[in-house]
Tab-separated table of C-alpha atoms in Angstrom:
chain	number	residue	atom	x	y	z
W	141	UNK	CA	-15.813	-2.675	16.670
W	142	UNK	CA	-15.790	-5.652	19.026
W	143	UNK	CA	-14.402	-8.371	16.818
W	144	UNK	CA	-11.091	-10.355	15.893
W	145	UNK	CA	-9.338	-10.444	12.970
W	146	UNK	CA	-10.298	-13.804	10.783
W	147	UNK	CA	-7.116	-13.193	8.566
W	148	UNK	CA	-3.606	-13.287	8.999
W	149	UNK	CA	-1.540	-11.737	6.070
W	150	UNK	CA	2.327	-13.232	6.682
W	151	UNK	CA	5.338	-12.209	5.114
W	152	UNK	CA	7.573	-14.815	4.053
W	153	UNK	CA	11.229	-15.520	3.747
W	154	UNK	CA	13.364	-18.425	2.616
W	155	UNK	CA	14.335	-20.194	5.607
W	156	UNK	CA	12.394	-23.176	4.780
W	157	UNK	CA	13.866	-23.789	1.546
W	158	UNK	CA	17.580	-22.855	3.552
W	159	UNK	CA	16.536	-25.968	6.233
W	160	UNK	CA	16.167	-28.356	3.809
W	161	UNK	CA	19.108	-27.267	1.649
W	162	UNK	CA	21.274	-27.980	4.906
W	163	UNK	CA	19.483	-30.914	5.902
W	164	UNK	CA	21.272	-34.484	6.228
W	165	UNK	CA	19.051	-37.321	4.954
W	166	UNK	CA	19.999	-39.485	7.937
W	167	UNK	CA	19.838	-36.979	10.892
W	168	UNK	CA	17.883	-38.984	13.311
W	169	UNK	CA	16.810	-36.027	15.419
W	170	UNK	CA	14.173	-35.083	12.337
W	171	UNK	CA	11.317	-37.106	12.025
W	172	UNK	CA	10.725	-38.240	7.987
W	173	UNK	CA	14.439	-36.465	6.861
W	174	UNK	CA	14.931	-38.652	3.806
W	175	UNK	CA	11.241	-37.930	2.969
W	176	UNK	CA	11.847	-34.093	3.014
W	177	UNK	CA	15.319	-34.269	1.232
W	178	UNK	CA	13.862	-36.755	-1.608
W	179	UNK	CA	10.662	-34.356	-1.971
W	180	UNK	CA	12.978	-31.040	-1.584
W	181	UNK	CA	15.311	-32.348	-4.100
W	182	UNK	CA	12.755	-33.352	-6.431
W	183	UNK	CA	10.809	-30.158	-6.451
W	184	UNK	CA	7.716	-31.811	-5.151
W	185	UNK	CA	6.291	-29.189	-3.803
W	186	UNK	CA	3.211	-31.173	-3.000
W	187	UNK	CA	4.958	-34.232	-1.298
W	188	UNK	CA	7.128	-31.694	0.678
W	189	UNK	CA	4.171	-29.682	2.283
W	190	UNK	CA	2.127	-32.600	3.247
W	191	UNK	CA	5.568	-34.608	4.717
W	192	UNK	CA	6.149	-30.866	6.658
W	193	UNK	CA	2.212	-31.542	7.824
W	194	UNK	CA	3.110	-34.560	9.904
W	195	UNK	CA	5.930	-32.731	12.055
W	196	UNK	CA	5.353	-30.727	15.049
W	197	UNK	CA	4.779	-27.137	13.931
W	198	UNK	CA	7.234	-25.869	16.709
W	199	UNK	CA	10.033	-28.166	14.930
W	200	UNK	CA	12.790	-25.523	13.736
W	201	UNK	CA	13.012	-27.777	10.400
W	202	UNK	CA	9.752	-26.419	9.253
W	203	UNK	CA	10.596	-22.813	9.349
W	204	UNK	CA	9.462	-19.463	11.157
W	205	UNK	CA	5.901	-19.137	8.977
W	206	UNK	CA	5.231	-22.676	9.910
W	207	UNK	CA	6.596	-22.261	13.400
W	208	UNK	CA	4.045	-19.079	13.809
W	209	UNK	CA	0.842	-20.388	12.212
W	210	UNK	CA	-0.404	-22.650	14.740
W	211	UNK	CA	0.724	-20.431	17.776
W	212	UNK	CA	-1.516	-17.630	16.328
W	213	UNK	CA	-4.271	-19.967	15.076
W	214	UNK	CA	-4.760	-20.437	18.900
W	215	UNK	CA	-4.238	-17.035	19.823
W	216	UNK	CA	-7.023	-15.454	22.151
W	217	UNK	CA	-7.437	-12.568	20.213
W	218	UNK	CA	-7.291	-13.645	17.047
W	219	UNK	CA	-10.061	-16.067	15.531
W	220	UNK	CA	-8.543	-16.408	12.204
W	221	UNK	CA	-9.889	-18.274	9.465
W	222	UNK	CA	-7.637	-17.492	6.142
W	223	UNK	CA	-3.935	-16.925	5.498
W	224	UNK	CA	-2.351	-15.389	2.757
W	225	UNK	CA	1.425	-15.542	2.367
W	226	UNK	CA	3.389	-12.337	0.886
W	227	UNK	CA	6.438	-13.823	-1.162
W	228	UNK	CA	9.630	-12.316	-2.714
W	229	UNK	CA	9.718	-12.222	-6.392
W	230	UNK	CA	12.308	-15.019	-6.564
W	231	UNK	CA	12.350	-18.671	-7.830
W	232	UNK	CA	12.567	-19.587	-3.934
W	233	UNK	CA	9.841	-17.120	-2.901
W	234	UNK	CA	7.651	-18.744	-5.219
W	235	UNK	CA	8.699	-22.303	-4.060
W	236	UNK	CA	8.088	-21.322	-0.178
W	237	UNK	CA	4.954	-20.348	-1.474
W	238	UNK	CA	3.842	-23.763	-2.917
W	239	UNK	CA	5.548	-25.670	0.043
W	240	UNK	CA	3.493	-23.440	2.460
W	241	UNK	CA	0.169	-23.435	0.094
W	242	UNK	CA	-0.034	-27.484	0.315
W	243	UNK	CA	1.413	-27.674	3.972
W	244	UNK	CA	-2.019	-25.456	5.467
W	245	UNK	CA	-4.126	-27.484	2.910
W	246	UNK	CA	-2.434	-30.904	4.840
W	247	UNK	CA	-3.073	-29.220	8.005
W	248	UNK	CA	-6.862	-29.493	8.410
W	249	UNK	CA	-6.648	-29.470	11.803
W	250	UNK	CA	-5.742	-25.587	11.841
W	251	UNK	CA	-8.970	-24.515	10.149
W	252	UNK	CA	-7.462	-22.447	7.961
W	253	UNK	CA	-7.885	-21.371	4.140
W	254	UNK	CA	-5.177	-20.956	2.175
W	255	UNK	CA	-5.257	-18.189	-0.407
W	256	UNK	CA	-3.500	-17.908	-3.482
W	257	UNK	CA	-0.026	-16.969	-2.416
W	258	UNK	CA	1.254	-12.936	-3.241
W	259	UNK	CA	4.532	-12.568	-5.350
W	260	UNK	CA	5.228	-9.034	-4.835
W	261	UNK	CA	7.010	-7.670	-7.928
W	262	UNK	CA	10.531	-6.484	-7.508
W	263	UNK	CA	11.126	-7.768	-4.107
W	264	UNK	CA	14.410	-9.167	-4.937
W	265	UNK	CA	17.854	-9.035	-3.826
W	266	UNK	CA	19.694	-9.135	-7.127
W	267	UNK	CA	18.663	-5.460	-7.832
W	268	UNK	CA	19.026	-3.214	-4.749
W	269	UNK	CA	18.021	-0.323	-6.433
W	270	UNK	CA	14.302	-2.014	-7.991
W	271	UNK	CA	14.079	-3.450	-4.183
W	272	UNK	CA	14.246	-0.089	-2.480
W	273	UNK	CA	12.216	1.784	-5.005
W	274	UNK	CA	9.569	-0.390	-5.357
W	275	UNK	CA	9.678	-3.980	-4.078
W	276	UNK	CA	9.112	-2.446	-0.931
W	277	UNK	CA	6.188	-0.023	-2.120
W	278	UNK	CA	4.725	-2.967	-4.173
W	279	UNK	CA	4.509	-5.075	-0.794
W	280	UNK	CA	2.792	-1.984	1.318
W	281	UNK	CA	0.178	-1.692	-1.745
W	282	UNK	CA	-0.581	-5.106	-2.216
W	283	UNK	CA	-1.132	-5.186	1.616
W	284	UNK	CA	-3.259	-2.639	1.314
W	285	UNK	CA	-5.401	-4.611	-1.228
W	286	UNK	CA	-5.478	-7.366	0.774
W	287	UNK	CA	-6.459	-5.393	4.045
W	288	UNK	CA	-9.313	-4.088	2.174
W	289	UNK	CA	-10.374	-7.465	0.809
W	290	UNK	CA	-10.690	-8.963	4.179
W	291	UNK	CA	-12.882	-6.002	5.098
W	292	UNK	CA	-10.329	-3.425	6.792
W	293	UNK	CA	-7.826	-3.241	9.459
W	294	UNK	CA	-10.196	-4.582	12.353
W	295	UNK	CA	-10.452	-7.813	10.373
W	296	UNK	CA	-6.657	-8.488	9.839
W	297	UNK	CA	-3.775	-9.410	12.022
W	298	UNK	CA	-0.304	-9.238	10.110
W	299	UNK	CA	2.436	-11.990	11.138
W	300	UNK	CA	5.954	-10.237	9.810
W	301	UNK	CA	8.418	-12.538	11.070
W	302	UNK	CA	9.506	-14.235	7.535
W	303	UNK	CA	11.150	-12.478	5.071
W	304	UNK	CA	14.054	-9.549	4.706
W	305	UNK	CA	14.609	-7.312	7.151
W	306	UNK	CA	13.341	-4.351	5.567
W	307	UNK	CA	10.024	-6.373	4.250
W	308	UNK	CA	9.601	-7.403	8.113
W	309	UNK	CA	9.973	-3.392	9.119
W	310	UNK	CA	7.563	-2.379	6.320
W	311	UNK	CA	4.646	-4.540	7.679
W	312	UNK	CA	5.483	-3.800	11.191
W	313	UNK	CA	4.846	-0.077	10.065
W	314	UNK	CA	2.231	-0.218	7.873
W	315	UNK	CA	0.335	-2.381	10.786
W	316	UNK	CA	1.355	0.310	13.299
W	317	UNK	CA	0.163	3.013	11.331
W	318	UNK	CA	-3.342	0.996	10.900
W	319	UNK	CA	-3.933	-0.146	14.176
W	320	UNK	CA	-3.565	-3.523	13.106
W	321	UNK	CA	-1.952	-6.297	15.325
W	322	UNK	CA	1.429	-7.553	14.171
W	323	UNK	CA	3.077	-10.559	15.404
W	324	UNK	CA	6.416	-11.695	15.021
W	325	UNK	CA	8.717	-14.989	16.453
W	326	UNK	CA	12.629	-14.957	16.436
W	327	UNK	CA	13.966	-18.653	15.647
W	328	UNK	CA	15.403	-18.709	19.255
W	329	UNK	CA	11.848	-17.194	20.798
W	330	UNK	CA	9.783	-20.172	22.190
W	331	UNK	CA	6.788	-18.040	21.694
W	332	UNK	CA	5.155	-15.552	19.163
W	333	UNK	CA	4.906	-11.988	20.366
W	334	UNK	CA	2.778	-9.270	19.407
W	335	UNK	CA	4.106	-5.916	19.045
W	336	UNK	CA	2.923	-3.407	21.384
W	337	UNK	CA	0.672	-0.573	19.855
W	338	UNK	CA	2.616	2.794	19.357
W	339	UNK	CA	1.018	6.221	20.423
W	340	UNK	CA	1.201	7.661	17.616
W	341	UNK	CA	-0.730	9.135	14.182
W	342	UNK	CA	-0.207	10.676	11.245
W	343	UNK	CA	-0.857	14.172	10.054
W	344	UNK	CA	-2.674	13.647	6.957
W	345	UNK	CA	-2.744	17.665	5.919
W	346	UNK	CA	0.214	16.893	4.589
W	347	UNK	CA	-1.565	14.462	1.680
W	348	UNK	CA	-3.997	17.018	1.030
W	349	UNK	CA	-1.948	19.918	0.390
W	350	UNK	CA	0.310	17.264	-1.764
W	351	UNK	CA	-2.251	15.081	-3.300
W	352	UNK	CA	-1.320	16.056	-6.664
W	353	UNK	CA	2.472	15.378	-6.235
W	354	UNK	CA	1.938	12.223	-3.787
W	355	UNK	CA	-0.337	10.390	-6.626
W	356	UNK	CA	2.189	11.057	-9.522
W	357	UNK	CA	4.950	10.208	-7.206
W	358	UNK	CA	2.859	6.782	-6.725
W	359	UNK	CA	2.467	6.284	-10.427
W	360	UNK	CA	6.486	6.419	-10.774
W	361	UNK	CA	6.481	9.611	-11.844
W	362	UNK	CA	9.764	11.439	-10.790
W	363	UNK	CA	9.957	14.640	-9.354
W	364	UNK	CA	12.897	17.439	-9.707
W	365	UNK	CA	14.197	19.912	-6.966
W	366	UNK	CA	12.246	22.411	-9.015
W	367	UNK	CA	8.575	20.254	-8.720
W	368	UNK	CA	8.871	20.145	-5.492
W	369	UNK	CA	10.005	24.478	-4.883
W	370	UNK	CA	7.305	25.125	-3.343
W	371	UNK	CA	6.417	22.187	-1.427
W	372	UNK	CA	6.219	21.770	2.324
W	373	UNK	CA	9.773	20.081	3.631
W	374	UNK	CA	8.017	17.247	5.838
W	375	UNK	CA	7.399	15.962	2.142
W	376	UNK	CA	10.887	14.666	1.743
W	377	UNK	CA	10.692	11.740	4.339
W	378	UNK	CA	8.411	9.912	1.981
W	379	UNK	CA	10.656	10.138	-0.701
W	380	UNK	CA	13.904	8.386	-2.182
W	381	UNK	CA	16.633	10.927	-3.451
W	382	UNK	CA	19.163	9.967	-6.289
W	383	UNK	CA	21.276	12.439	-7.997
W	384	UNK	CA	21.541	11.718	-12.134
W	385	UNK	CA	24.006	13.574	-13.878
W	386	UNK	CA	24.449	16.054	-11.479
W	387	UNK	CA	20.510	16.450	-10.829
W	388	UNK	CA	18.693	15.553	-7.876
W	389	UNK	CA	15.954	13.786	-8.279
W	390	UNK	CA	13.364	12.187	-6.008
W	391	UNK	CA	10.551	8.941	-6.353
W	392	UNK	CA	8.143	7.558	-3.398
W	393	UNK	CA	9.556	5.707	-1.050
W	394	UNK	CA	7.912	2.690	1.347
W	395	UNK	CA	7.218	4.856	4.052
W	396	UNK	CA	5.320	7.478	1.390
W	397	UNK	CA	3.238	4.200	0.322
W	398	UNK	CA	2.505	3.723	4.069
W	399	UNK	CA	1.200	7.401	4.367
W	400	UNK	CA	-0.929	7.023	1.504
W	401	UNK	CA	-2.071	3.432	2.582
W	402	UNK	CA	-2.527	4.407	5.774
W	403	UNK	CA	-4.762	7.003	5.166
W	404	UNK	CA	-6.987	5.395	2.429
W	405	UNK	CA	-8.007	2.484	4.742
W	406	UNK	CA	-8.306	4.308	7.933
W	407	UNK	CA	-9.359	7.528	7.799
W	408	UNK	CA	-11.122	7.567	4.219
W	409	UNK	CA	-14.482	8.703	4.712
W	410	UNK	CA	-17.861	8.115	3.066
W	411	UNK	CA	-18.139	10.908	0.195
W	412	UNK	CA	-22.198	12.087	0.333
W	413	UNK	CA	-23.833	12.085	-2.978
W	414	UNK	CA	-25.712	15.211	-4.255
W	415	UNK	CA	-29.057	14.691	-4.995
W	416	UNK	CA	-29.179	15.884	-8.809
W	417	UNK	CA	-31.952	18.871	-7.927
W	418	UNK	CA	-29.217	20.027	-5.782
W	419	UNK	CA	-26.245	19.907	-8.405
W	420	UNK	CA	-25.488	23.210	-9.980
W	421	UNK	CA	-24.293	23.728	-13.412
W	422	UNK	CA	-19.958	25.241	-13.239
W	423	UNK	CA	-19.574	28.620	-13.495
W	424	UNK	CA	-16.875	30.038	-15.700
W	425	UNK	CA	-15.411	33.928	-14.988
W	426	UNK	CA	-14.937	36.530	-17.945
W	427	UNK	CA	-11.365	35.463	-18.544
W	428	UNK	CA	-11.348	34.742	-22.281
W	429	UNK	CA	-7.786	33.135	-21.696
W	430	UNK	CA	-8.748	30.012	-20.878
W	431	UNK	CA	-6.324	27.224	-22.328
W	432	UNK	CA	-8.156	24.896	-24.953
W	433	UNK	CA	-9.680	21.902	-22.746
W	434	UNK	CA	-10.149	23.653	-19.651
W	435	UNK	CA	-13.957	24.266	-20.037
W	436	UNK	CA	-14.760	20.686	-21.330
W	437	UNK	CA	-12.271	19.418	-18.134
W	438	UNK	CA	-14.215	21.157	-15.485
W	439	UNK	CA	-17.516	19.862	-16.647
W	440	UNK	CA	-16.583	16.412	-16.952
W	441	UNK	CA	-15.264	16.387	-13.771
W	442	UNK	CA	-18.447	18.089	-12.223
W	443	UNK	CA	-20.685	15.614	-14.147
W	444	UNK	CA	-18.711	12.164	-13.919
W	445	UNK	CA	-18.588	13.012	-9.541
W	446	UNK	CA	-21.965	12.871	-7.719
W	447	UNK	CA	-20.317	13.795	-4.596
W	448	UNK	CA	-19.575	17.600	-6.175
W	449	UNK	CA	-22.339	20.421	-5.636
W	450	UNK	CA	-20.774	22.542	-8.394
W	451	UNK	CA	-17.496	24.329	-9.784
W	452	UNK	CA	-16.296	28.030	-10.253
W	453	UNK	CA	-12.757	29.318	-11.396
W	454	UNK	CA	-10.541	30.967	-9.600
W	455	UNK	CA	-7.572	33.240	-10.649
W	456	UNK	CA	-5.091	31.672	-12.262
W	457	UNK	CA	-1.804	29.741	-10.431
W	458	UNK	CA	1.686	30.765	-11.331
W	459	UNK	CA	2.712	27.699	-11.876
W	460	UNK	CA	2.088	23.894	-11.229
W	461	UNK	CA	2.410	20.397	-12.858
W	462	UNK	CA	0.465	20.143	-16.707
W	463	UNK	CA	-2.436	17.779	-16.971
W	464	UNK	CA	-5.629	17.955	-14.489
W	465	UNK	CA	-4.573	17.962	-10.795
W	466	UNK	CA	-6.203	18.420	-7.321
W	467	UNK	CA	-5.050	19.163	-3.961
W	468	UNK	CA	-6.673	21.124	-0.455
W	469	UNK	CA	-5.109	24.553	-0.409
W	470	UNK	CA	-6.550	27.606	1.775
W	471	UNK	CA	-9.128	29.503	-0.382
W	472	UNK	CA	-10.464	33.077	1.651
W	473	UNK	CA	-9.421	31.403	4.499
W	474	UNK	CA	-11.325	28.233	3.743
W	475	UNK	CA	-9.785	24.685	3.359
W	476	UNK	CA	-10.541	24.695	-0.568
W	477	UNK	CA	-10.684	21.712	-2.901
W	478	UNK	CA	-8.813	23.130	-6.016
W	479	UNK	CA	-8.235	21.769	-9.794
W	480	UNK	CA	-5.622	22.872	-12.204
W	481	UNK	CA	-5.888	22.625	-15.387
W	482	UNK	CA	-1.915	22.850	-16.734
W	483	UNK	CA	-1.428	23.086	-20.255
W	484	UNK	CA	1.499	25.204	-22.439
W	485	UNK	CA	2.229	26.808	-19.339
W	486	UNK	CA	-1.063	27.937	-18.341
W	487	UNK	CA	-2.956	27.175	-15.185
W	488	UNK	CA	-5.769	28.071	-14.866
W	489	UNK	CA	-7.432	27.050	-11.553
W	490	UNK	CA	-11.244	26.237	-10.209
W	491	UNK	CA	-12.719	25.470	-6.953
W	492	UNK	CA	-14.832	21.859	-6.290
W	493	UNK	CA	-17.637	22.754	-4.095
W	494	UNK	CA	-18.915	19.955	-1.784
W	495	UNK	CA	-21.388	20.112	1.443
W	496	UNK	CA	-19.106	18.361	3.664
W	497	UNK	CA	-15.899	20.934	4.008
W	498	UNK	CA	-14.254	19.036	6.330
W	499	UNK	CA	-10.487	18.400	5.713
W	500	UNK	CA	-10.676	14.730	5.811
W	501	UNK	CA	-13.212	14.825	3.323
W	502	UNK	CA	-11.687	17.213	0.960
W	503	UNK	CA	-8.267	15.509	1.293
W	504	UNK	CA	-10.189	12.179	0.391
W	505	UNK	CA	-11.555	13.627	-2.639
W	506	UNK	CA	-8.547	15.671	-3.926
W	507	UNK	CA	-6.721	11.719	-3.560
W	508	UNK	CA	-9.462	10.343	-5.348
W	509	UNK	CA	-10.009	12.825	-8.419
W	510	UNK	CA	-6.323	12.638	-8.640
W	511	UNK	CA	-6.126	9.104	-8.973
W	512	UNK	CA	-8.964	9.138	-11.494
W	513	UNK	CA	-7.668	11.930	-13.864
W	514	UNK	CA	-3.988	12.083	-13.172
W	515	UNK	CA	-2.367	10.873	-15.887
W	516	UNK	CA	0.831	12.201	-15.616
W	517	UNK	CA	3.496	9.709	-15.395
W	518	UNK	CA	6.464	10.966	-16.454
């Protein structure tokens, strides 16, 4: 697609407020130093944003986010119309967001619309474990939501200049995974630079094979070694490991969230709807030992999803997760979308038959069905 990104998503730190805390109101090298200091100390973010808008945007006092905006606005590979700031879940983060929003509004020459700043839950430095296990993942999810809202990766650029080092790194990796241009400016650089694209791609066969586990983890499930006994060892790169009372527990990490978000935004196909005349009622074998609710669950899945042609039962699994889950697995040497209904240590399975049996389509369908029906959040 021959288009230029029109939306820039900016990670934000607190360099602006740090600069203002250190500012001497009598500093003759900073225009309006006294006005800036008074507005900062009064918490008058509107006045502060408007006062900063009167300065040279490259002035160090403005902080790295302001320093990059004017350069990105005139970048030949971009056609920016709007900006969204992603800030930490801290008082300084919220205040910085307010200042930047008023700054962009006052800088009419930029021609940018400042969307409501996004406070990233648990992205803070007071509780490192929450920062690692939740804050960074929340950042990925929220960036993904706004990428989708802007129309997809082709319409977005990322300014990964401000914020915690881990926050910047996560934004860079997400951008690289989606082919989004990522920009950065060090405080000693005279210009904003673009990260060169990396010649890498992600293997999403792992997602199809473990779609049920990954969605459960995304919903803050905690898995044990027993849960991962039959999992591909490569899955561990997406997990944080914690030892609690001598037991190893696993949670989804930021890389795992990037993996899921990357597939949903860059590889997700359209699911072809099946005309009503071509759909066939699910069929069940002669096994009378189905747990209560199994047949109703299969019928519900078939009725509620028009991309499914039919369903039919398969031999029971020897184990699995409780509830209704889906994954892509070989069946008679063919990749097959398989549902499992785990209840009371029974794990009856059923094949979900679709017209398109390509692996990406089956993987996307498994992910969608898990998001829709997986209620396991232990």
